[in-house]
Amino acid sequence: MYLHSLQPAEGAVKSRKRLGRGTGSGRGGTSTRGHKGAKSRSGYSQKSGFEGGQMPLQRRVPKFGFKNINRVEYKGINLDVLQSLAESTGETVLNFDFFKAHGLVSKNDKVKVLGRGELNKAIEVHAHAFSQTATTTIEKAGGKTVAI
């Protein structure tokens, strides 16, 4: 086998449809567009969502709810994650830079510590927000919560 002898498999390459090249080609005349109507004309483009005059789906379905423009999105970190990080690194102060360095958050994220899991090490946690269970669990273990 040589590079110059390579060729595609049988039936893999098809020649394209050549439209509007005379009646003998089988695709002359209307060039597969049919007779009359907007779709047969040049320059035709349909609006997205247009259903031929029928009320479009986007307008048939009722609007509901609203987007709160003042919503604050937090990145949640649970206590079991803090516990495993504190054990593996030996750190006692866990702050935003620590979370960022370990890939838990990005630079623009806000951090909220959540209460899933157990904590049996006294650690100081710096975050933007804490759930009630997280606060009580951290303080029971002898740690401290600091809101940024």
PDB file of C-alpha atoms in Angstrom:
ATOM      1  CA  MET A   1       0.000   0.000   0.000  1.00  0.00           C
ATOM      2  CA  TYR A   2       1.322   3.433  -0.951  1.00  0.00           C
ATOM      3  CA  LEU A   3       0.054   6.948  -0.270  1.00  0.00           C
ATOM      4  CA  HIS A   4      -0.510   7.575  -3.967  1.00  0.00           C
ATOM      5  CA  SER A   5      -2.697   4.482  -4.271  1.00  0.00           C
ATOM      6  CA  LEU A   6      -5.115   5.399  -1.442  1.00  0.00           C
ATOM      7  CA  GLN A   7      -8.677   6.185  -2.461  1.00  0.00           C
ATOM      8  CA  PRO A   8     -12.045   6.507  -0.662  1.00  0.00           C
ATOM      9  CA  ALA A   9     -14.256   3.462  -0.135  1.00  0.00           C
ATOM     10  CA  GLU A  10     -16.829   2.553  -2.771  1.00  0.00           C
ATOM     11  CA  GLY A  11     -19.904   4.810  -2.453  1.00  0.00           C
ATOM     12  CA  ALA A  12     -18.233   7.199   0.005  1.00  0.00           C
ATOM     13  CA  VAL A  13     -17.905  10.100  -2.435  1.00  0.00           C
ATOM     14  CA  LYS A  14     -21.004  11.449  -4.170  1.00  0.00           C
ATOM     15  CA  SER A  15     -21.071  14.204  -6.764  1.00  0.00           C
ATOM     16  CA  ARG A  16     -23.135  17.243  -5.716  1.00  0.00           C
ATOM     17  CA  LYS A  17     -26.538  18.134  -7.196  1.00  0.00           C
ATOM     18  CA  ARG A  18     -26.013  20.651  -9.999  1.00  0.00           C
ATOM     19  CA  LEU A  19     -29.189  22.718 -10.080  1.00  0.00           C
ATOM     20  CA  GLY A  20     -30.435  24.890 -12.910  1.00  0.00           C
ATOM     21  CA  ARG A  21     -28.198  23.443 -15.623  1.00  0.00           C
ATOM     22  CA  GLY A  22     -30.813  22.701 -18.275  1.00  0.00           C
ATOM     23  CA  THR A  23     -33.775  20.346 -18.599  1.00  0.00           C
ATOM     24  CA  GLY A  24     -31.562  17.456 -19.706  1.00  0.00           C
ATOM     25  CA  SER A  25     -29.935  17.325 -16.266  1.00  0.00           C
ATOM     26  CA  GLY A  26     -33.245  16.447 -14.620  1.00  0.00           C
ATOM     27  CA  ARG A  27     -32.885  19.413 -12.272  1.00  0.00           C
ATOM     28  CA  GLY A  28     -33.427  22.332 -14.660  1.00  0.00           C
ATOM     29  CA  GLY A  29     -36.566  24.473 -14.896  1.00  0.00           C
ATOM     30  CA  THR A  30     -37.596  25.087 -11.283  1.00  0.00           C
ATOM     31  CA  SER A  31     -34.264  23.774  -9.923  1.00  0.00           C
ATOM     32  CA  THR A  32     -35.999  21.540  -7.341  1.00  0.00           C
ATOM     33  CA  ARG A  33     -37.789  24.543  -5.791  1.00  0.00           C
ATOM     34  CA  GLY A  34     -41.269  23.763  -7.097  1.00  0.00           C
ATOM     35  CA  HIS A  35     -43.659  26.254  -8.732  1.00  0.00           C
ATOM     36  CA  LYS A  36     -44.369  29.757  -7.395  1.00  0.00           C
ATOM     37  CA  GLY A  37     -44.551  30.835  -3.762  1.00  0.00           C
ATOM     38  CA  ALA A  38     -42.053  32.656  -1.562  1.00  0.00           C
ATOM     39  CA  LYS A  39     -39.804  29.609  -1.166  1.00  0.00           C
ATOM     40  CA  SER A  40     -39.177  29.439  -4.907  1.00  0.00           C
ATOM     41  CA  ARG A  41     -37.983  33.050  -5.146  1.00  0.00           C
ATOM     42  CA  SER A  42     -34.397  34.194  -4.782  1.00  0.00           C
ATOM     43  CA  GLY A  43     -33.502  35.996  -1.564  1.00  0.00           C
ATOM     44  CA  TYR A  44     -36.124  34.115   0.443  1.00  0.00           C
ATOM     45  CA  SER A  45     -35.404  33.516   4.116  1.00  0.00           C
ATOM     46  CA  GLN A  46     -37.913  32.443   6.719  1.00  0.00           C
ATOM     47  CA  LYS A  47     -38.059  34.127  10.131  1.00  0.00           C
ATOM     48  CA  SER A  48     -36.969  31.739  12.878  1.00  0.00           C
ATOM     49  CA  GLY A  49     -40.007  30.396  14.705  1.00  0.00           C
ATOM     50  CA  PHE A  50     -42.357  31.300  11.817  1.00  0.00           C
ATOM     51  CA  GLU A  51     -45.079  28.679  11.392  1.00  0.00           C
ATOM     52  CA  GLY A  52     -46.756  29.861   8.196  1.00  0.00           C
ATOM     53  CA  GLY A  53     -49.125  32.280   9.902  1.00  0.00           C
ATOM     54  CA  GLN A  54     -50.157  29.873  12.651  1.00  0.00           C
ATOM     55  CA  MET A  55     -49.530  31.340  16.104  1.00  0.00           C
ATOM     56  CA  PRO A  56     -45.905  30.362  16.863  1.00  0.00           C
ATOM     57  CA  LEU A  57     -45.125  28.098  19.792  1.00  0.00           C
ATOM     58  CA  GLN A  58     -43.150  30.823  21.534  1.00  0.00           C
ATOM     59  CA  ARG A  59     -46.270  33.030  21.575  1.00  0.00           C
ATOM     60  CA  ARG A  60     -48.738  30.205  22.357  1.00  0.00           C
ATOM     61  CA  VAL A  61     -46.998  29.202  25.591  1.00  0.00           C
ATOM     62  CA  PRO A  62     -47.814  31.534  28.506  1.00  0.00           C
ATOM     63  CA  LYS A  63     -45.148  33.625  30.215  1.00  0.00           C
ATOM     64  CA  PHE A  64     -44.478  32.852  33.866  1.00  0.00           C
ATOM     65  CA  GLY A  65     -42.129  33.769  36.683  1.00  0.00           C
ATOM     66  CA  PHE A  66     -39.555  36.511  36.730  1.00  0.00           C
ATOM     67  CA  LYS A  67     -35.789  36.937  36.999  1.00  0.00           C
ATOM     68  CA  ASN A  68     -34.696  38.710  40.164  1.00  0.00           C
ATOM     69  CA  ILE A  69     -32.069  41.230  39.061  1.00  0.00           C
ATOM     70  CA  ASN A  70     -30.703  41.458  42.619  1.00  0.00           C
ATOM     71  CA  ARG A  71     -30.090  37.705  42.974  1.00  0.00           C
ATOM     72  CA  VAL A  72     -26.719  36.774  44.460  1.00  0.00           C
ATOM     73  CA  GLU A  73     -25.336  33.470  43.188  1.00  0.00           C
ATOM     74  CA  TYR A  74     -23.169  31.539  45.657  1.00  0.00           C
ATOM     75  CA  LYS A  75     -20.832  28.611  45.096  1.00  0.00           C
ATOM     76  CA  GLY A  76     -21.689  26.077  47.804  1.00  0.00           C
ATOM     77  CA  ILE A  77     -18.968  24.208  49.681  1.00  0.00           C
ATOM     78  CA  ASN A  78     -20.048  21.535  52.164  1.00  0.00           C
ATOM     79  CA  LEU A  79     -18.460  20.675  55.503  1.00  0.00           C
ATOM     80  CA  ASP A  80     -17.343  17.214  54.346  1.00  0.00           C
ATOM     81  CA  VAL A  81     -15.263  18.901  51.618  1.00  0.00           C
ATOM     82  CA  LEU A  82     -13.733  21.277  54.189  1.00  0.00           C
ATOM     83  CA  GLN A  83     -12.983  18.314  56.473  1.00  0.00           C
ATOM     84  CA  SER A  84     -11.170  16.346  53.757  1.00  0.00           C
ATOM     85  CA  LEU A  85      -9.225  19.441  52.629  1.00  0.00           C
ATOM     86  CA  ALA A  86      -8.187  20.312  56.178  1.00  0.00           C
ATOM     87  CA  GLU A  87      -7.011  16.728  56.787  1.00  0.00           C
ATOM     88  CA  SER A  88      -5.081  16.426  53.514  1.00  0.00           C
ATOM     89  CA  THR A  89      -3.370  19.835  53.694  1.00  0.00           C
ATOM     90  CA  GLY A  90      -3.039  20.291  57.449  1.00  0.00           C
ATOM     91  CA  GLU A  91      -4.378  23.862  57.193  1.00  0.00           C
ATOM     92  CA  THR A  92      -6.436  25.381  60.013  1.00  0.00           C
ATOM     93  CA  VAL A  93      -7.412  28.620  58.243  1.00  0.00           C
ATOM     94  CA  LEU A  94      -9.473  28.089  55.086  1.00  0.00           C
ATOM     95  CA  ASN A  95     -10.017  31.324  53.154  1.00  0.00           C
ATOM     96  CA  PHE A  96     -11.038  32.331  49.634  1.00  0.00           C
ATOM     97  CA  ASP A  97      -7.482  32.112  48.253  1.00  0.00           C
ATOM     98  CA  PHE A  98      -7.205  28.591  49.676  1.00  0.00           C
ATOM     99  CA  PHE A  99     -10.446  27.542  47.947  1.00  0.00           C
ATOM    100  CA  LYS A 100      -9.288  29.133  44.687  1.00  0.00           C
ATOM    101  CA  ALA A 101      -5.897  27.403  44.881  1.00  0.00           C
ATOM    102  CA  HIS A 102      -7.608  24.025  45.298  1.00  0.00           C
ATOM    103  CA  GLY A 103      -9.977  24.591  42.343  1.00  0.00           C
ATOM    104  CA  LEU A 104     -13.199  24.858  44.338  1.00  0.00           C
ATOM    105  CA  VAL A 105     -14.051  28.394  43.178  1.00  0.00           C
ATOM    106  CA  SER A 106     -13.189  30.913  40.476  1.00  0.00           C
ATOM    107  CA  LYS A 107     -11.983  34.437  41.167  1.00  0.00           C
ATOM    108  CA  ASN A 108     -15.429  36.064  40.793  1.00  0.00           C
ATOM    109  CA  ASP A 109     -17.403  33.466  42.782  1.00  0.00           C
ATOM    110  CA  LYS A 110     -18.977  34.101  46.154  1.00  0.00           C
ATOM    111  CA  VAL A 111     -18.600  31.243  48.631  1.00  0.00           C
ATOM    112  CA  LYS A 112     -21.293  29.865  50.922  1.00  0.00           C
ATOM    113  CA  VAL A 113     -20.432  27.120  53.387  1.00  0.00           C
ATOM    114  CA  LEU A 114     -23.205  24.518  53.648  1.00  0.00           C
ATOM    115  CA  GLY A 115     -23.875  22.013  56.417  1.00  0.00           C
ATOM    116  CA  ARG A 116     -23.637  18.562  54.774  1.00  0.00           C
ATOM    117  CA  GLY A 117     -21.180  16.214  56.441  1.00  0.00           C
ATOM    118  CA  GLU A 118     -19.332  16.117  59.747  1.00  0.00           C
ATOM    119  CA  LEU A 119     -16.490  18.216  61.077  1.00  0.00           C
ATOM    120  CA  ASN A 120     -14.145  17.015  63.815  1.00  0.00           C
ATOM    121  CA  LYS A 121     -11.302  19.495  63.445  1.00  0.00           C
ATOM    122  CA  ALA A 122     -11.129  23.075  64.739  1.00  0.00           C
ATOM    123  CA  ILE A 123     -10.777  25.257  61.647  1.00  0.00           C
ATOM    124  CA  GLU A 124     -11.246  28.943  60.894  1.00  0.00           C
ATOM    125  CA  VAL A 125     -13.343  29.422  57.753  1.00  0.00           C
ATOM    126  CA  HIS A 126     -13.548  32.686  55.794  1.00  0.00           C
ATOM    127  CA  ALA A 127     -16.498  32.842  53.362  1.00  0.00           C
ATOM    128  CA  HIS A 128     -19.140  35.224  52.034  1.00  0.00           C
ATOM    129  CA  ALA A 129     -22.028  33.357  53.701  1.00  0.00           C
ATOM    130  CA  PHE A 130     -22.738  30.407  56.005  1.00  0.00           C
ATOM    131  CA  SER A 131     -25.801  28.256  56.521  1.00  0.00           C
ATOM    132  CA  GLN A 132     -27.048  27.973  60.105  1.00  0.00           C
ATOM    133  CA  THR A 133     -26.130  24.291  60.399  1.00  0.00           C
ATOM    134  CA  ALA A 134     -22.650  24.969  59.028  1.00  0.00           C
ATOM    135  CA  THR A 135     -22.072  27.752  61.570  1.00  0.00           C
ATOM    136  CA  THR A 136     -23.232  25.645  64.533  1.00  0.00           C
ATOM    137  CA  THR A 137     -21.203  22.594  63.415  1.00  0.00           C
ATOM    138  CA  ILE A 138     -17.989  24.602  62.901  1.00  0.00           C
ATOM    139  CA  GLU A 139     -18.359  26.337  66.279  1.00  0.00           C
ATOM    140  CA  LYS A 140     -19.188  23.022  68.040  1.00  0.00           C
ATOM    141  CA  ALA A 141     -15.929  21.573  66.676  1.00  0.00           C
ATOM    142  CA  GLY A 142     -14.052  24.530  68.218  1.00  0.00           C
ATOM    143  CA  GLY A 143     -13.642  26.465  64.977  1.00  0.00           C
ATOM    144  CA  LYS A 144     -14.545  29.967  63.898  1.00  0.00           C
ATOM    145  CA  THR A 145     -16.596  31.456  61.047  1.00  0.00           C
ATOM    146  CA  VAL A 146     -15.592  34.762  59.487  1.00  0.00           C
ATOM    147  CA  ALA A 147     -17.845  36.501  56.949  1.00  0.00           C
ATOM    148  CA  ILE A 148     -15.868  38.217  54.199  1.00  0.00           C
TER     149      ILE A 148
END
